[in-house]
Amino acid sequence: MSWLLVVAGGMAGAPLRYLADRAVRARNGSAFPWGTFAANVLGCLVLGVLTGAVVHGAASHPVQMLAGTGLCGALSTYSTFSFETVRLAESGARLLAAANVVVSVVAGLAAVVAGIAAAEAVWA
């Protein structure tokens, strides 16, 4: 039954990613892929909070499957991040492509750490 939870979470996460990407792109005309960046950082933050909740016993395995694997897996999109980075490099915007890699990875890791710290503050 875990696969049903993953599917249900994915069914919520994929539209959230699309809506977040469109909302950010509508407000920003930059060549930098801010929509994908925002979706990935948000997914990392939620996954960090969920991981902290599971570690402290505040969330169960089914919640982890639904929200972690399903929702966060579909909300974040590192395949799109990779595609957009290569597209930037191929179009000659190599500095922007390198910035996308560095900023996205650092911000994603920082969001996970912040989420875990927030979970510890609440449930520890």
PDB file of C-alpha atoms in Angstrom:
ATOM      1  CA  MET A   1       0.000   0.000   0.000  1.00  0.00           C
ATOM      2  CA  SER A   2       3.000   2.331   0.280  1.00  0.00           C
ATOM      3  CA  TRP A   3       2.990   2.795  -3.471  1.00  0.00           C
ATOM      4  CA  LEU A   4      -0.541   4.243  -3.276  1.00  0.00           C
ATOM      5  CA  LEU A   5       0.667   6.837  -0.773  1.00  0.00           C
ATOM      6  CA  VAL A   6       3.577   7.730  -3.043  1.00  0.00           C
ATOM      7  CA  VAL A   7       1.208   8.086  -6.015  1.00  0.00           C
ATOM      8  CA  ALA A   8      -1.221  10.224  -3.997  1.00  0.00           C
ATOM      9  CA  GLY A   9       1.601  12.497  -2.824  1.00  0.00           C
ATOM     10  CA  GLY A  10       2.938  12.750  -6.344  1.00  0.00           C
ATOM     11  CA  MET A  11      -0.500  13.703  -7.619  1.00  0.00           C
ATOM     12  CA  ALA A  12      -0.426  16.695  -5.269  1.00  0.00           C
ATOM     13  CA  GLY A  13       3.256  17.568  -5.703  1.00  0.00           C
ATOM     14  CA  ALA A  14       3.400  17.733  -9.498  1.00  0.00           C
ATOM     15  CA  PRO A  15       0.635  20.356  -9.842  1.00  0.00           C
ATOM     16  CA  LEU A  16       2.170  22.320  -6.958  1.00  0.00           C
ATOM     17  CA  ARG A  17       5.479  22.382  -8.832  1.00  0.00           C
ATOM     18  CA  TYR A  18       3.773  23.563 -12.000  1.00  0.00           C
ATOM     19  CA  LEU A  19       1.868  26.304 -10.169  1.00  0.00           C
ATOM     20  CA  ALA A  20       4.945  27.453  -8.233  1.00  0.00           C
ATOM     21  CA  ASP A  21       7.009  27.551 -11.426  1.00  0.00           C
ATOM     22  CA  ARG A  22       4.358  29.531 -13.309  1.00  0.00           C
ATOM     23  CA  ALA A  23       3.804  31.978 -10.429  1.00  0.00           C
ATOM     24  CA  VAL A  24       7.519  32.726 -10.123  1.00  0.00           C
ATOM     25  CA  ARG A  25       8.049  32.987 -13.890  1.00  0.00           C
ATOM     26  CA  ALA A  26       5.123  35.402 -14.221  1.00  0.00           C
ATOM     27  CA  ARG A  27       6.847  37.785 -11.810  1.00  0.00           C
ATOM     28  CA  ASN A  28      10.356  37.425 -13.196  1.00  0.00           C
ATOM     29  CA  GLY A  29      11.531  37.801 -16.774  1.00  0.00           C
ATOM     30  CA  SER A  30      15.097  36.719 -16.035  1.00  0.00           C
ATOM     31  CA  ALA A  31      16.865  33.970 -17.980  1.00  0.00           C
ATOM     32  CA  PHE A  32      17.708  32.336 -14.639  1.00  0.00           C
ATOM     33  CA  PRO A  33      15.254  29.478 -13.951  1.00  0.00           C
ATOM     34  CA  TRP A  34      13.805  30.934 -10.748  1.00  0.00           C
ATOM     35  CA  GLY A  35      10.643  28.826 -10.939  1.00  0.00           C
ATOM     36  CA  THR A  36      12.521  25.530 -10.806  1.00  0.00           C
ATOM     37  CA  PHE A  37      14.833  26.966  -8.157  1.00  0.00           C
ATOM     38  CA  ALA A  38      11.866  27.934  -5.953  1.00  0.00           C
ATOM     39  CA  ALA A  39      10.176  24.542  -6.358  1.00  0.00           C
ATOM     40  CA  ASN A  40      13.382  22.692  -5.498  1.00  0.00           C
ATOM     41  CA  VAL A  41      14.159  24.793  -2.430  1.00  0.00           C
ATOM     42  CA  LEU A  42      10.572  24.458  -1.194  1.00  0.00           C
ATOM     43  CA  GLY A  43      10.702  20.682  -1.696  1.00  0.00           C
ATOM     44  CA  CYS A  44      13.997  20.488   0.210  1.00  0.00           C
ATOM     45  CA  LEU A  45      12.591  22.551   3.082  1.00  0.00           C
ATOM     46  CA  VAL A  46       9.484  20.386   3.408  1.00  0.00           C
ATOM     47  CA  LEU A  47      11.602  17.223   3.203  1.00  0.00           C
ATOM     48  CA  GLY A  48      13.878  18.551   5.960  1.00  0.00           C
ATOM     49  CA  VAL A  49      10.926  19.263   8.255  1.00  0.00           C
ATOM     50  CA  LEU A  50       9.462  15.845   7.498  1.00  0.00           C
ATOM     51  CA  THR A  51      12.780  14.101   8.137  1.00  0.00           C
ATOM     52  CA  GLY A  52      13.079  15.833  11.491  1.00  0.00           C
ATOM     53  CA  ALA A  53       9.512  14.883  12.347  1.00  0.00           C
ATOM     54  CA  VAL A  54      10.163  11.228  11.513  1.00  0.00           C
ATOM     55  CA  VAL A  55      13.398  11.178  13.531  1.00  0.00           C
ATOM     56  CA  HIS A  56      11.588  12.569  16.596  1.00  0.00           C
ATOM     57  CA  GLY A  57       8.619  10.237  16.215  1.00  0.00           C
ATOM     58  CA  ALA A  58       6.151  12.963  15.242  1.00  0.00           C
ATOM     59  CA  ALA A  59       5.475  11.503  11.783  1.00  0.00           C
ATOM     60  CA  SER A  60       4.833   7.900  10.791  1.00  0.00           C
ATOM     61  CA  HIS A  61       6.133   5.811   7.916  1.00  0.00           C
ATOM     62  CA  PRO A  62       2.918   6.314   5.870  1.00  0.00           C
ATOM     63  CA  VAL A  63       3.255  10.095   6.260  1.00  0.00           C
ATOM     64  CA  GLN A  64       6.869   9.816   5.148  1.00  0.00           C
ATOM     65  CA  MET A  65       5.767   7.896   2.040  1.00  0.00           C
ATOM     66  CA  LEU A  66       2.959  10.342   1.233  1.00  0.00           C
ATOM     67  CA  ALA A  67       4.696  13.654   1.940  1.00  0.00           C
ATOM     68  CA  GLY A  68       8.364  12.756   1.553  1.00  0.00           C
ATOM     69  CA  THR A  69       8.620  10.354  -1.319  1.00  0.00           C
ATOM     70  CA  GLY A  70       5.402  11.340  -3.105  1.00  0.00           C
ATOM     71  CA  LEU A  71       4.829  15.053  -2.534  1.00  0.00           C
ATOM     72  CA  CYS A  72       8.433  16.229  -2.227  1.00  0.00           C
ATOM     73  CA  GLY A  73       9.586  13.854  -4.952  1.00  0.00           C
ATOM     74  CA  ALA A  74       7.125  15.380  -7.401  1.00  0.00           C
ATOM     75  CA  LEU A  75       7.440  18.944  -6.114  1.00  0.00           C
ATOM     76  CA  SER A  76      11.197  19.105  -6.535  1.00  0.00           C
ATOM     77  CA  THR A  77      12.613  18.584  -9.982  1.00  0.00           C
ATOM     78  CA  TYR A  78      16.319  18.126 -10.264  1.00  0.00           C
ATOM     79  CA  SER A  79      15.918  16.660 -13.744  1.00  0.00           C
ATOM     80  CA  THR A  80      14.439  19.971 -14.925  1.00  0.00           C
ATOM     81  CA  PHE A  81      17.220  21.760 -13.045  1.00  0.00           C
ATOM     82  CA  SER A  82      19.775  19.709 -15.008  1.00  0.00           C
ATOM     83  CA  PHE A  83      18.028  20.341 -18.324  1.00  0.00           C
ATOM     84  CA  GLU A  84      17.780  24.087 -17.705  1.00  0.00           C
ATOM     85  CA  THR A  85      21.435  24.246 -16.658  1.00  0.00           C
ATOM     86  CA  VAL A  86      22.579  22.520 -19.861  1.00  0.00           C
ATOM     87  CA  ARG A  87      20.267  24.736 -21.921  1.00  0.00           C
ATOM     88  CA  LEU A  88      21.791  27.847 -20.339  1.00  0.00           C
ATOM     89  CA  ALA A  89      25.332  26.600 -21.039  1.00  0.00           C
ATOM     90  CA  GLU A  90      24.507  25.693 -24.648  1.00  0.00           C
ATOM     91  CA  SER A  91      22.992  29.119 -25.266  1.00  0.00           C
ATOM     92  CA  GLY A  92      26.233  30.779 -24.173  1.00  0.00           C
ATOM     93  CA  ALA A  93      25.121  31.774 -20.670  1.00  0.00           C
ATOM     94  CA  ARG A  94      27.813  29.674 -19.008  1.00  0.00           C
ATOM     95  CA  LEU A  95      28.189  31.962 -15.995  1.00  0.00           C
ATOM     96  CA  LEU A  96      24.443  31.782 -15.376  1.00  0.00           C
ATOM     97  CA  ALA A  97      24.569  27.986 -15.753  1.00  0.00           C
ATOM     98  CA  ALA A  98      27.374  27.740 -13.197  1.00  0.00           C
ATOM     99  CA  ALA A  99      25.498  30.076 -10.851  1.00  0.00           C
ATOM    100  CA  ASN A 100      22.414  27.891 -11.227  1.00  0.00           C
ATOM    101  CA  VAL A 101      24.367  24.825 -10.114  1.00  0.00           C
ATOM    102  CA  VAL A 102      26.072  26.481  -7.156  1.00  0.00           C
ATOM    103  CA  VAL A 103      23.081  28.464  -5.895  1.00  0.00           C
ATOM    104  CA  SER A 104      20.601  25.595  -6.335  1.00  0.00           C
ATOM    105  CA  VAL A 105      22.746  23.005  -4.559  1.00  0.00           C
ATOM    106  CA  VAL A 106      23.730  25.335  -1.700  1.00  0.00           C
ATOM    107  CA  ALA A 107      20.168  26.627  -1.234  1.00  0.00           C
ATOM    108  CA  GLY A 108      18.733  23.096  -1.373  1.00  0.00           C
ATOM    109  CA  LEU A 109      21.140  21.834   1.280  1.00  0.00           C
ATOM    110  CA  ALA A 110      20.525  24.920   3.428  1.00  0.00           C
ATOM    111  CA  ALA A 111      16.768  24.394   3.148  1.00  0.00           C
ATOM    112  CA  VAL A 112      17.078  20.779   4.319  1.00  0.00           C
ATOM    113  CA  VAL A 113      19.220  21.843   7.285  1.00  0.00           C
ATOM    114  CA  ALA A 114      16.780  24.653   8.135  1.00  0.00           C
ATOM    115  CA  GLY A 115      13.861  22.236   7.939  1.00  0.00           C
ATOM    116  CA  ILE A 116      15.545  19.720  10.228  1.00  0.00           C
ATOM    117  CA  ALA A 117      16.423  22.508  12.684  1.00  0.00           C
ATOM    118  CA  ALA A 118      12.820  23.724  12.661  1.00  0.00           C
ATOM    119  CA  ALA A 119      11.585  20.192  13.317  1.00  0.00           C
ATOM    120  CA  GLU A 120      14.015  19.795  16.203  1.00  0.00           C
ATOM    121  CA  ALA A 121      12.816  23.078  17.694  1.00  0.00           C
ATOM    122  CA  VAL A 122       9.230  21.857  17.567  1.00  0.00           C
ATOM    123  CA  TRP A 123       9.490  18.130  18.367  1.00  0.00           C
ATOM    124  CA  ALA A 124      12.756  17.633  20.306  1.00  0.00           C
TER     125      ALA A 124
END
